[in-house]
PDB file of C-alpha atoms in Angstrom:
ATOM      1  CA  MET A   1     -39.993  -5.463 -20.195  1.00 40.00           C
ATOM      2  CA  LYS A   2     -41.247  -8.989 -19.700  1.00 48.00           C
ATOM      3  CA  LYS A   3     -42.000 -10.311 -16.254  1.00 50.00           C
ATOM      4  CA  LYS A   4     -39.937 -13.268 -15.197  1.00 56.00           C
ATOM      5  CA  ASN A   5     -41.834 -16.510 -15.051  1.00 60.00           C
ATOM      6  CA  PRO A   6     -41.851 -17.641 -11.400  1.00 59.00           C
ATOM      7  CA  ASP A   7     -41.820 -21.257 -12.586  1.00 57.00           C
ATOM      8  CA  LEU A   8     -38.364 -20.725 -14.114  1.00 65.00           C
ATOM      9  CA  SER A   9     -36.749 -19.944 -10.782  1.00 87.00           C
ATOM     10  CA  GLU A  10     -38.418 -23.001  -9.297  1.00 89.00           C
ATOM     11  CA  LEU A  11     -37.207 -25.057 -12.270  1.00 89.00           C
ATOM     12  CA  ASP A  12     -33.693 -23.741 -11.693  1.00 91.00           C
ATOM     13  CA  GLN A  13     -33.921 -24.702  -8.038  1.00 94.00           C
ATOM     14  CA  ILE A  14     -35.114 -28.213  -8.920  1.00 93.00           C
ATOM     15  CA  ALA A  15     -32.275 -28.568 -11.438  1.00 93.00           C
ATOM     16  CA  ARG A  16     -29.748 -27.548  -8.764  1.00 95.00           C
ATOM     17  CA  GLU A  17     -31.249 -30.040  -6.310  1.00 95.00           C
ATOM     18  CA  LYS A  18     -31.105 -32.819  -8.909  1.00 95.00           C
ATOM     19  CA  ARG A  19     -27.433 -32.057  -9.618  1.00 96.00           C
ATOM     20  CA  LYS A  20     -26.694 -32.130  -5.880  1.00 96.00           C
ATOM     21  CA  VAL A  21     -28.433 -35.467  -5.417  1.00 96.00           C
ATOM     22  CA  GLN A  22     -26.625 -36.908  -8.443  1.00 95.00           C
ATOM     23  CA  PHE A  23     -23.304 -35.668  -7.067  1.00 96.00           C
ATOM     24  CA  TYR A  24     -23.899 -37.309  -3.686  1.00 94.00           C
ATOM     25  CA  LEU A  25     -25.104 -40.500  -5.361  1.00 94.00           C
ATOM     26  CA  ARG A  26     -21.857 -40.728  -7.365  1.00 94.00           C
ATOM     27  CA  LEU A  27     -19.873 -39.878  -4.241  1.00 94.00           C
ATOM     28  CA  MET A  28     -21.543 -42.621  -2.212  1.00 93.00           C
ATOM     29  CA  LEU A  29     -21.179 -45.157  -5.019  1.00 93.00           C
ATOM     30  CA  GLY A  30     -17.489 -44.310  -5.340  1.00 93.00           C
ATOM     31  CA  LEU A  31     -16.918 -44.560  -1.604  1.00 91.00           C
ATOM     32  CA  GLY A  32     -18.874 -47.778  -1.458  1.00 91.00           C
ATOM     33  CA  SER A  33     -16.897 -49.378  -4.256  1.00 92.00           C
ATOM     34  CA  SER A  34     -13.536 -48.226  -2.898  1.00 93.00           C
ATOM     35  CA  CYS A  35     -14.367 -49.486   0.596  1.00 91.00           C
ATOM     36  CA  GLY A  36     -16.053 -52.650  -0.607  1.00 90.00           C
ATOM     37  CA  VAL A  37     -19.350 -51.963   1.138  1.00 89.00           C
ATOM     38  CA  MET A  38     -22.900 -51.805  -0.144  1.00 90.00           C
ATOM     39  CA  VAL A  39     -24.449 -48.372   0.012  1.00 87.00           C
ATOM     40  CA  PRO A  40     -28.257 -48.054   0.035  1.00 91.00           C
ATOM     41  CA  ILE A  41     -29.022 -46.064  -3.106  1.00 90.00           C
ATOM     42  CA  GLU A  42     -32.809 -46.372  -3.148  1.00 94.00           C
ATOM     43  CA  PRO A  43     -33.312 -43.051  -1.273  1.00 94.00           C
ATOM     44  CA  PHE A  44     -31.251 -41.260  -3.925  1.00 94.00           C
ATOM     45  CA  PHE A  45     -33.351 -42.679  -6.746  1.00 94.00           C
ATOM     46  CA  THR A  46     -36.571 -41.931  -4.875  1.00 96.00           C
ATOM     47  CA  THR A  47     -35.504 -38.313  -4.423  1.00 95.00           C
ATOM     48  CA  LEU A  48     -34.450 -38.022  -8.074  1.00 95.00           C
ATOM     49  CA  ASN A  49     -37.793 -39.452  -9.214  1.00 96.00           C
ATOM     50  CA  GLU A  50     -39.704 -36.991  -7.001  1.00 96.00           C
ATOM     51  CA  LEU A  51     -37.684 -34.050  -8.310  1.00 95.00           C
ATOM     52  CA  SER A  52     -38.161 -35.209 -11.897  1.00 95.00           C
ATOM     53  CA  ALA A  53     -41.918 -35.481 -11.344  1.00 95.00           C
ATOM     54  CA  LYS A  54     -42.017 -31.934  -9.926  1.00 94.00           C
ATOM     55  CA  GLU A  55     -39.959 -30.686 -12.857  1.00 92.00           C
ATOM     56  CA  ALA A  56     -42.263 -32.370 -15.373  1.00 93.00           C
ATOM     57  CA  ALA A  57     -45.349 -30.920 -13.669  1.00 92.00           C
ATOM     58  CA  LEU A  58     -43.875 -27.406 -13.738  1.00 89.00           C
ATOM     59  CA  LEU A  59     -42.884 -27.746 -17.385  1.00 88.00           C
ATOM     60  CA  GLN A  60     -46.367 -28.968 -18.254  1.00 89.00           C
ATOM     61  CA  ALA A  61     -47.962 -26.099 -16.310  1.00 87.00           C
ATOM     62  CA  ALA A  62     -45.707 -23.595 -18.088  1.00 83.00           C
ATOM     63  CA  LYS A  63     -46.602 -25.139 -21.442  1.00 84.00           C
ATOM     64  CA  ASP A  64     -50.342 -25.014 -20.637  1.00 83.00           C
ATOM     65  CA  GLN A  65     -50.244 -21.343 -19.615  1.00 78.00           C
ATOM     66  CA  PRO A  66     -51.045 -18.938 -22.426  1.00 68.00           C
ATOM     67  CA  ASP A  67     -48.176 -16.660 -23.318  1.00 61.00           C
ATOM     68  CA  HIS A  68     -48.977 -13.026 -22.398  1.00 56.00           C
ATOM     69  CA  SER A  69     -45.833 -11.389 -23.784  1.00 53.00           C
ATOM     70  CA  GLU A  70     -47.237  -8.721 -26.050  1.00 47.00           C
TER      71      GLU A  70
END
């Protein structure tokens, strides 16, 4: 039986966080457009960029690790 890669669970967590942030971004943009107000969206994009950078680093680390599944 293969051991689970701990990076996968962290990747799953990052993917869930990205989906949450994207959901709230769309929610805020919808509320802002329906109410006619400007919503600051820079924090959403900053968070998405940070999560994407973490995801890319984990994927690169997983790719660089030798596969020990014999």
